[in-house]
Coordinates of N, CA and C in Angstrom, one line a residue:
M287 N 114.0 119.3 74.7 CA 113.8 117.9 75.2 C 114.4 117.7 76.6
R288 N 115.5 118.4 76.8 CA 116.1 118.3 78.1 C 115.2 118.8 79.3
W289 N 114.5 119.9 79.0 CA 113.7 120.4 80.1 C 112.5 119.5 80.3
F290 N 112.0 118.8 79.3 CA 110.9 117.8 79.4 C 111.4 116.7 80.3
L291 N 112.6 116.1 80.0 CA 113.1 115.0 80.8 C 113.3 115.5 82.3
T292 N 113.7 116.7 82.5 CA 113.9 117.2 83.8 C 112.6 117.3 84.6
V293 N 111.6 117.9 83.9 CA 110.2 117.9 84.5 C 109.7 116.5 84.8
L294 N 109.9 115.6 83.9 CA 109.4 114.2 84.0 C 110.1 113.6 85.2
G295 N 111.4 113.9 85.4 CA 112.1 113.3 86.5 C 111.7 113.9 87.8
V296 N 111.4 115.2 87.9 CA 110.9 115.8 89.1 C 109.5 115.2 89.5
I297 N 108.6 115.1 88.5 CA 107.3 114.5 88.8 C 107.5 113.1 89.3
F298 N 108.3 112.3 88.6 CA 108.5 110.9 89.1 C 109.1 110.8 90.5
G299 N 110.0 111.7 90.8 CA 110.6 111.8 92.2 C 109.5 112.1 93.2
I300 N 108.6 113.1 92.9 CA 107.5 113.5 93.8 C 106.6 112.3 94.0
V301 N 106.2 111.6 92.9 CA 105.3 110.4 93.1 C 105.9 109.3 93.9
V302 N 107.2 109.1 93.8 CA 107.9 108.0 94.6 C 107.9 108.5 96.0
F303 N 108.2 109.7 96.3 CA 108.3 110.2 97.7 C 106.9 110.1 98.3
L304 N 105.9 110.5 97.7 CA 104.5 110.4 98.2 C 104.1 108.9 98.5
F305 N 104.5 108.1 97.5 CA 104.2 106.7 97.7 C 104.9 106.1 98.9
L306 N 106.2 106.4 99.1 CA 106.9 105.9 100.2 C 106.4 106.5 101.5
D307 N 106.1 107.8 101.5 CA 105.6 108.5 102.7 C 104.3 107.9 103.2
Y308 N 103.4 107.5 102.2 CA 102.2 106.9 102.6 C 102.3 105.5 103.1
T309 N 103.1 104.7 102.4 CA 103.2 103.3 102.6 C 104.1 102.8 103.8
L310 N 105.2 103.5 103.9 CA 106.2 103.1 105.0 C 105.6 103.3 106.4
P311 N 106.0 102.4 107.3 CA 105.5 102.6 108.7 C 106.1 103.8 109.4
S312 N 105.3 104.4 110.2 CA 105.8 105.6 111.0 C 105.4 105.3 112.5
K313 N 106.2 105.9 113.4 CA 105.9 105.7 114.8 C 105.7 107.1 115.4
Q314 N 104.7 107.1 116.3 CA 104.3 108.3 117.0 C 104.1 108.0 118.5
T315 N 104.6 108.8 119.4 CA 104.3 108.6 120.8 C 103.1 109.4 121.2
V316 N 102.1 108.8 121.7 CA 100.8 109.4 121.9 C 100.2 108.8 123.2
R317 N 99.1 109.4 123.7 CA 98.3 108.9 124.8 C 96.9 108.6 124.2
I318 N 96.4 107.4 124.4 CA 95.1 107.0 123.9 C 94.0 107.5 124.8
T319 N 93.0 108.2 124.3 CA 91.9 108.7 125.0 C 90.6 108.0 124.8
N320 N 90.4 107.4 123.7 CA 89.1 106.7 123.4 C 89.3 105.7 122.3
T321 N 88.5 104.7 122.3 CA 88.4 103.7 121.2 C 86.9 103.4 121.0
Y322 N 86.5 103.3 119.7 CA 85.1 103.2 119.4 C 84.9 102.7 117.9
N323 N 83.7 102.3 117.6 CA 83.3 101.9 116.2 C 82.4 103.0 115.7
R324 N 82.5 103.3 114.4 CA 81.6 104.3 113.9 C 81.2 104.0 112.4
L325 N 80.0 104.2 112.0 CA 79.6 104.1 110.6 C 80.2 105.2 109.9
T326 N 81.0 104.9 108.9 CA 81.8 105.9 108.2 C 81.4 105.9 106.7
D327 N 81.2 107.1 106.1 CA 80.9 107.2 104.7 C 82.1 106.9 103.9
I328 N 82.1 106.0 103.0 CA 83.2 105.6 102.1 C 82.7 106.0 100.7
G329 N 83.4 106.9 100.1 CA 83.1 107.4 98.7 C 84.3 107.7 97.9
A330 N 84.6 109.0 97.7 CA 85.8 109.4 97.0 C 87.1 109.1 97.7
N331 N 87.0 108.8 99.0 CA 88.2 108.5 99.8 C 88.4 107.0 100.0
A332 N 87.7 106.2 99.2 CA 87.8 104.7 99.3 C 89.2 104.2 99.1
F333 N 90.0 105.0 98.4 CA 91.4 104.5 98.1 C 92.2 104.4 99.4
F334 N 91.8 105.3 100.4 CA 92.6 105.3 101.7 C 92.0 104.4 102.7
Y335 N 91.1 103.5 102.4 CA 90.5 102.6 103.3 C 90.8 101.2 102.8
A336 N 90.6 100.2 103.7 CA 90.9 98.8 103.3 C 90.0 98.3 102.2
S337 N 90.5 97.4 101.4 CA 89.7 96.8 100.3 C 88.6 95.9 100.9
P338 N 87.5 95.8 100.2 CA 86.5 94.9 100.6 C 87.0 93.4 100.7
D339 N 88.0 93.1 100.0 CA 88.6 91.8 100.0 C 89.1 91.3 101.3
T340 N 89.3 92.3 102.3 CA 89.8 92.0 103.6 C 88.7 91.5 104.5
G341 N 87.4 91.6 104.0 CA 86.3 91.1 104.8 C 85.5 92.3 105.4
T342 N 85.8 93.5 105.0 CA 85.0 94.6 105.5 C 83.7 94.6 104.7
V343 N 82.7 95.1 105.4 CA 81.3 95.1 104.8 C 80.8 96.5 104.8
Q344 N 80.2 97.0 103.7 CA 79.5 98.2 103.6 C 78.0 98.0 103.4
N345 N 77.2 99.0 103.9 CA 75.8 98.9 103.8 C 75.4 99.5 102.4
A346 N 74.1 99.5 102.2 CA 73.6 100.1 100.9 C 73.9 101.5 100.7
Q347 N 74.1 102.2 101.8 CA 74.4 103.7 101.7 C 75.9 104.0 101.6
G348 N 76.7 102.9 101.4 CA 78.1 103.1 101.3 C 78.8 103.4 102.6
Q349 N 78.2 103.0 103.7 CA 78.9 103.2 105.0 C 79.5 101.9 105.5
R350 N 80.6 102.1 106.2 CA 81.3 101.0 106.7 C 81.6 101.1 108.2
D351 N 81.4 100.0 109.0 CA 81.7 100.1 110.4 C 83.2 100.0 110.7
V352 N 83.8 101.1 111.0 CA 85.2 101.2 111.1 C 85.6 101.5 112.6
R353 N 86.7 100.8 113.1 CA 87.2 101.0 114.4 C 88.1 102.2 114.4
F354 N 88.0 103.1 115.4 CA 88.9 104.2 115.5 C 89.6 104.3 116.9
I355 N 90.8 104.9 116.9 CA 91.5 105.1 118.1 C 91.8 106.6 118.2
D356 N 91.3 107.3 119.2 CA 91.5 108.7 119.5 C 92.8 108.8 120.4
T357 N 93.7 109.7 120.0 CA 94.9 109.9 120.8 C 95.2 111.3 121.0
V358 N 96.1 111.6 121.8 CA 96.6 113.0 122.0 C 98.2 112.9 122.0
R359 N 98.8 113.8 121.3 CA 100.2 113.9 121.2 C 100.8 114.6 122.4
P360 N 102.1 114.4 122.7 CA 102.7 115.1 123.8 C 102.5 116.6 123.8
N361 N 102.3 117.2 122.6 CA 102.1 118.7 122.5 C 100.7 119.1 122.7
G362 N 99.8 118.1 123.0 CA 98.4 118.3 123.3 C 97.5 118.3 122.1
K363 N 98.0 118.1 120.9 CA 97.2 118.1 119.7 C 96.6 116.7 119.5
P364 N 95.3 116.6 119.1 CA 94.7 115.3 118.9 C 95.2 114.7 117.6
Y365 N 95.1 113.3 117.6 CA 95.5 112.6 116.4 C 94.6 111.3 116.4
V366 N 93.9 111.0 115.3 CA 93.0 109.9 115.2 C 93.5 108.9 114.2
Y367 N 93.4 107.6 114.7 CA 93.8 106.5 113.8 C 92.5 105.7 113.5
R368 N 92.5 105.0 112.3 CA 91.6 104.0 112.1 C 92.3 102.7 112.4
N369 N 91.5 101.6 112.5 CA 92.0 100.3 112.8 C 91.3 99.3 112.0
E370 N 91.9 99.0 110.8 CA 91.4 98.1 109.8 C 92.4 97.0 109.4
D371 N 91.9 95.8 109.2 CA 92.8 94.8 108.6 C 93.2 95.2 107.2
T372 N 94.4 94.7 106.8 CA 94.9 95.0 105.5 C 94.8 93.8 104.6
G373 N 94.8 92.6 105.2 CA 94.8 91.4 104.4 C 96.1 91.2 103.6
W374 N 96.0 90.5 102.5 CA 97.2 90.2 101.7 C 97.4 91.2 100.5
I375 N 96.6 92.2 100.5 CA 96.8 93.2 99.4 C 97.6 94.4 99.9
W376 N 97.8 95.4 99.1 CA 98.7 96.5 99.4 C 98.0 97.4 100.3
P377 N 98.8 98.0 101.3 CA 100.2 97.7 101.5 C 100.4 96.4 102.3
P378 N 101.5 95.7 102.1 CA 101.7 94.4 102.6 C 102.0 94.3 104.1
Y379 N 101.1 94.7 104.9 CA 101.3 94.6 106.4 C 100.7 93.3 106.9
F380 N 99.9 92.6 106.1 CA 99.3 91.3 106.5 C 98.6 91.4 107.8
K381 N 97.9 92.4 108.0 CA 97.3 92.7 109.3 C 95.9 92.0 109.4
Y382 N 95.7 91.1 110.3 CA 94.4 90.5 110.5 C 93.9 90.5 112.0
D383 N 94.6 91.3 112.8 CA 94.3 91.3 114.2 C 93.7 92.7 114.7
S384 N 92.9 93.3 113.9 CA 92.4 94.6 114.3 C 91.5 94.5 115.5
S385 N 90.8 93.3 115.7 CA 90.0 93.2 116.9 C 90.9 93.1 118.2
N386 N 92.0 92.4 118.1 CA 93.0 92.3 119.2 C 93.6 93.7 119.5
L387 N 94.0 94.4 118.4 CA 94.6 95.7 118.6 C 93.6 96.7 119.2
H388 N 92.3 96.5 118.8 CA 91.3 97.4 119.4 C 91.2 97.1 120.9
A389 N 91.2 95.9 121.3 CA 91.2 95.5 122.7 C 92.4 96.0 123.5
Q390 N 93.5 95.9 122.9 CA 94.8 96.4 123.5 C 94.7 97.9 123.7
A391 N 94.2 98.6 122.6 CA 94.1 100.1 122.7 C 93.1 100.5 123.8
T392 N 92.0 99.8 123.9 CA 91.1 100.1 124.9 C 91.6 99.9 126.3
D393 N 92.4 98.9 126.5 CA 93.1 98.6 127.8 C 94.1 99.7 128.1
L394 N 94.7 100.4 127.1 CA 95.7 101.4 127.4 C 95.2 102.8 127.4
R395 N 93.9 103.0 127.5 CA 93.3 104.3 127.6 C 93.8 105.0 128.9
S396 N 94.0 106.3 128.8 CA 94.4 107.0 130.1 C 93.9 108.4 130.0
T397 N 94.0 109.1 131.1 CA 93.6 110.5 131.2 C 94.9 111.4 131.3
S398 N 94.7 112.7 131.2 CA 95.8 113.7 131.3 C 96.3 113.7 132.8
V399 N 95.4 113.3 133.7 CA 95.8 113.3 135.1 C 96.7 112.1 135.4
S400 N 96.4 111.0 134.8 CA 97.3 109.8 135.0 C 97.6 109.2 133.6
P401 N 98.5 109.8 132.9 CA 98.7 109.4 131.5 C 99.5 108.2 131.4
E402 N 99.2 107.4 130.3 CA 100.0 106.2 129.9 C 100.4 106.5 128.4
W403 N 101.7 106.5 128.2 CA 102.1 106.8 126.8 C 102.5 105.6 126.1
V404 N 102.1 105.6 124.8 CA 102.3 104.4 123.9 C 103.0 104.9 122.6
S405 N 103.6 104.0 121.9 CA 104.1 104.2 120.6 C 103.2 103.5 119.6
V406 N 102.6 104.2 118.7 CA 101.7 103.6 117.7 C 102.4 103.6 116.4
T407 N 102.6 102.4 115.8 CA 103.1 102.2 114.5 C 101.9 102.2 113.5
S408 N 102.0 103.0 112.5 CA 100.9 103.1 111.5 C 101.5 103.4 110.1
Y409 N 100.6 103.4 109.1 CA 100.9 103.9 107.8 C 99.8 104.8 107.3
G410 N 100.1 105.6 106.4 CA 99.0 106.5 105.8 C 99.1 107.9 106.3
W411 N 98.1 108.7 105.9 CA 98.1 110.1 106.2 C 96.8 110.5 107.0
R412 N 96.8 111.6 107.7 CA 95.6 112.2 108.3 C 95.2 113.4 107.5
I413 N 94.1 113.3 106.7 CA 93.6 114.4 105.9 C 92.2 114.7 106.4
A414 N 92.0 115.7 107.3 CA 90.8 115.9 108.0 C 89.6 116.2 107.0
W415 N 89.8 117.0 106.0 CA 88.7 117.4 105.1 C 88.3 116.3 104.2
L416 N 89.1 115.2 104.1 CA 88.7 114.0 103.3 C 88.3 112.8 104.2
S417 N 88.3 113.1 105.5 CA 88.0 112.0 106.4 C 89.0 110.8 106.2
V418 N 90.2 111.1 106.1 CA 91.3 110.1 105.9 C 92.1 110.0 107.1
Y419 N 92.3 108.7 107.5 CA 93.0 108.5 108.8 C 94.2 107.4 108.6
P420 N 95.3 107.6 109.3 CA 96.3 106.5 109.2 C 95.8 105.3 109.8
N421 N 96.3 104.1 109.4 CA 95.8 102.8 109.9 C 96.8 102.3 110.9
A422 N 96.4 102.2 112.1 CA 97.3 101.7 113.2 C 97.6 100.2 112.9
V423 N 98.9 99.9 113.1 CA 99.3 98.5 112.9 C 99.7 97.8 114.2
S424 N 100.3 98.5 115.1 CA 100.7 98.0 116.4 C 100.8 99.1 117.4
I425 N 100.8 98.7 118.7 CA 100.8 99.6 119.8 C 101.8 99.0 120.9
R426 N 102.7 99.8 121.3 CA 103.7 99.4 122.4 C 103.8 100.5 123.4
P427 N 103.6 100.1 124.7 CA 103.8 101.1 125.8 C 105.2 101.6 125.9
V428 N 105.4 102.9 126.2 CA 106.7 103.5 126.3 C 106.8 104.2 127.7
A429 N 108.0 104.6 128.0 CA 108.2 105.1 129.4 C 107.6 106.5 129.6
G430 N 107.6 107.3 128.5 CA 107.0 108.7 128.7 C 106.8 109.4 127.4
P431 N 106.4 110.6 127.5 CA 106.1 111.4 126.2 C 107.3 111.7 125.4
E432 N 108.5 111.7 126.1 CA 109.7 112.0 125.4 C 110.3 110.8 124.6
A433 N 109.8 109.6 124.8 CA 110.3 108.4 124.2 C 110.0 108.5 122.7
A434 N 111.0 108.1 121.9 CA 110.9 108.1 120.5 C 111.6 106.8 119.9
P435 N 110.9 105.7 120.0 CA 111.5 104.4 119.5 C 112.0 104.6 118.0
F436 N 113.1 104.0 117.8 CA 113.7 104.0 116.4 C 112.9 103.2 115.4
N437 N 112.6 103.8 114.3 CA 111.8 103.2 113.3 C 112.6 102.2 112.4
W438 N 112.9 101.0 113.0 CA 113.8 100.1 112.3 C 113.2 99.6 111.0
A439 N 111.9 99.3 111.0 CA 111.2 98.8 109.8 C 111.4 99.7 108.6
A440 N 111.1 101.0 108.8 CA 111.2 101.9 107.7 C 112.6 102.1 107.2
Q441 N 113.6 102.1 108.2 CA 115.0 102.3 107.8 C 115.5 101.1 107.0
I442 N 115.1 99.9 107.4 CA 115.5 98.7 106.7 C 115.0 98.6 105.3
I443 N 113.7 99.0 105.2 CA 113.0 99.0 103.9 C 113.7 100.0 103.0
L444 N 114.0 101.2 103.5 CA 114.7 102.2 102.7 C 116.1 101.7 102.3
L445 N 116.8 101.0 103.2 CA 118.1 100.5 102.9 C 118.0 99.5 101.8
I446 N 117.1 98.6 101.8 CA 116.9 97.6 100.8 C 116.6 98.3 99.5
L447 N 115.6 99.2 99.5 CA 115.3 99.9 98.3 C 116.5 100.7 97.7
G448 N 117.3 101.3 98.6 CA 118.5 102.0 98.1 C 119.5 101.0 97.4
A449 N 119.6 99.8 98.1 CA 120.5 98.8 97.5 C 120.0 98.4 96.1
L450 N 118.7 98.2 96.0 CA 118.1 97.8 94.7 C 118.3 98.8 93.7
L451 N 118.1 100.1 94.0 CA 118.3 101.2 93.1 C 119.7 101.3 92.6
F452 N 120.7 101.1 93.6 CA 122.1 101.1 93.2 C 122.4 100.0 92.3
L453 N 121.8 98.8 92.5 CA 122.1 97.6 91.7 C 121.5 97.9 90.3
L454 N 120.3 98.5 90.2 CA 119.7 98.8 88.9 C 120.5 99.9 88.2
W455 N 121.0 100.8 88.9 CA 121.9 101.9 88.3 C 123.2 101.3 87.7
R456 N 123.8 100.3 88.5 CA 125.0 99.7 88.0 C 124.7 98.8 86.7
M457 N 123.6 98.1 86.8 CA 123.2 97.3 85.6 C 122.9 98.2 84.4
W458 N 122.3 99.3 84.6 CA 122.0 100.2 83.5 C 123.3 100.8 82.9
N459 N 124.2 101.2 83.8 CA 125.5 101.7 83.3 C 126.3 100.7 82.5
Q460 N 126.3 99.4 83.0 CA 127.0 98.4 82.2 C 126.3 98.1 80.9
F461 N 125.0 98.1 80.9 CA 124.2 97.9 79.6 C 124.5 99.0 78.7
R462 N 124.5 100.2 79.2 CA 124.8 101.4 78.3 C 126.2 101.3 77.8
E463 N 127.2 101.0 78.6 CA 128.6 100.9 78.2 C 128.8 99.8 77.2
R464 N 128.1 98.7 77.4 CA 128.4 97.5 76.5 C 127.5 97.5 75.3
T465 N 126.4 98.1 75.3 CA 125.4 98.0 74.2 C 125.1 99.4 73.6
I466 N 124.6 100.3 74.4 CA 124.2 101.6 73.8 C 125.3 102.4 73.3
D467 N 126.3 102.6 74.1 CA 127.4 103.5 73.7 C 128.1 103.0 72.4
P468 N 128.5 101.7 72.3 CA 129.1 101.2 71.1 C 128.1 101.4 69.9
A469 N 126.8 101.2 70.1 CA 125.9 101.3 69.0 C 125.8 102.8 68.5
V470 N 125.9 103.7 69.5 CA 125.9 105.2 69.2 C 127.2 105.5 68.4
R471 N 128.3 105.0 68.9 CA 129.6 105.3 68.2 C 129.6 104.7 66.8
S472 N 129.0 103.5 66.7 CA 129.0 102.9 65.4 C 128.1 103.7 64.4
A473 N 127.0 104.2 65.0 CA 126.0 105.0 64.1 C 126.7 106.3 63.8
D474 N 127.4 106.9 64.7 CA 128.2 108.1 64.4 C 129.2 107.9 63.3
Q475 N 129.9 106.8 63.5 CA 131.0 106.5 62.5 C 130.3 106.2 61.1
A476 N 129.2 105.5 61.1 CA 128.5 105.2 59.8 C 128.0 106.5 59.2
W477 N 127.5 107.4 60.0 CA 127.1 108.7 59.5 C 128.2 109.5 59.0
D478 N 129.4 109.5 59.7 CA 130.5 110.2 59.2 C 131.0 109.7 57.9
R479 N 131.0 108.3 57.7 CA 131.4 107.8 56.5 C 130.4 108.2 55.3
L480 N 129.2 108.1 55.7 CA 128.1 108.5 54.7 C 128.3 110.0 54.3
D481 N 128.6 110.8 55.3 CA 128.8 112.2 55.0 C 130.0 112.4 54.1
A482 N 131.1 111.7 54.5 CA 132.3 111.8 53.7 C 132.1 111.4 52.2
R483 N 131.3 110.3 52.0 CA 131.0 109.8 50.7 C 130.1 110.8 50.0
A484 N 129.2 111.4 50.7 CA 128.4 112.5 50.0 C 129.2 113.7 49.6
D485 N 130.1 114.1 50.5 CA 131.0 115.2 50.1 C 131.9 114.8 48.9
A486 N 132.4 113.6 48.9 CA 133.2 113.2 47.8 C 132.4 113.1 46.5
A487 N 131.2 112.6 46.6 CA 130.3 112.5 45.4 C 130.0 113.9 44.9
R488 N 129.8 114.9 45.8 CA 129.5 116.2 45.4 C 130.7 116.9 44.8
D489 N 131.8 116.6 45.3 CA 133.0 117.2 44.7 C 133.3 116.6 43.3
R490 N 133.0 115.3 43.1 CA 133.2 114.7 41.8 C 132.2 115.3 40.8
A491 N 130.9 115.5 41.3 CA 129.9 116.1 40.4 C 130.3 117.5 40.0
R492 N 130.8 118.3 41.0 CA 131.2 119.7 40.7 C 132.4 119.6 39.7
G493 N 133.3 118.7 39.8 CA 134.4 118.6 38.9 C 133.9 118.2 37.5
R494 N 133.0 117.3 37.4 CA 132.4 117.0 36.0 C 131.7 118.2 35.4
M495 N 131.0 118.9 36.2 CA 130.3 120.1 35.7 C 131.3 121.2 35.3
R496 N 132.3 121.3 36.0 CA 133.3 122.3 35.7 C 134.0 122.0 34.4
R497 N 134.4 120.7 34.2 CA 135.0 120.3 33.0 C 134.1 120.4 31.8
W498 N 132.8 120.1 32.1 CA 131.8 120.2 31.0 C 131.6 121.6 30.6
W499 N 131.6 122.5 31.6 CA 131.5 124.0 31.3 C 132.7 124.5 30.6
D500 N 133.9 124.1 31.1 CA 135.1 124.5 30.4 C 135.2 124.0 29.0
G501 N 134.6 122.8 28.8 CA 134.6 122.3 27.5 C 133.7 123.1 26.5
L502 N 132.6 123.5 27.0 CA 131.7 124.3 26.2 C 132.3 125.7 25.9
R503 N 133.0 126.2 26.9 CA 133.6 127.6 26.6 C 134.8 127.5 25.6
G504 N 135.5 126.3 25.6 CA 136.6 126.1 24.7 C 136.2 125.9 23.3
R505 N 134.9 125.6 22.9 CA 134.5 125.4 21.6 C 134.5 126.7 20.8

């Protein structure tokens, strides 16, 4: 049973880590090279795109007109973002300004000869073989490729979650100490008393049987 609980705890921890890694905002310093719209096939990867409730429209072939932002990292590797509204559903970024963000990204395009570096705040993963892209939330110009703005939003959220987990842990400990532990001790004591009575009844029965046997032998 202990190994099962251990495995269950490990799986739960992995799920929580993946959930936070996908949902929490991240910041990357990049150079924008292109912005465009493209009809994108939405199928098995629909989970990683905005919900139709945000106003997105798909055609009969399951394609959606999605805005994209092409960028290059300081190490020269490309990185592509999508730019979709999130609406009021999960994750709760309440983003409705994808058009404005697209215009801002277009204005900040630059070349390797005359680069302009920006910090892009986004959430999500880049999975090339699934055509999955992180969703850009905001763009801020930075001084250069070495700039690494501190991710205050993610740190504050993690701090709040940590405080909530600590509070839940304290509440569970108090509940266990006040309710579960006394109940377990009471059950153990009741079992001990029952066991003692069973032993006493067994001893009495043995005594009666012995006296009955001794009485038969004495006849």
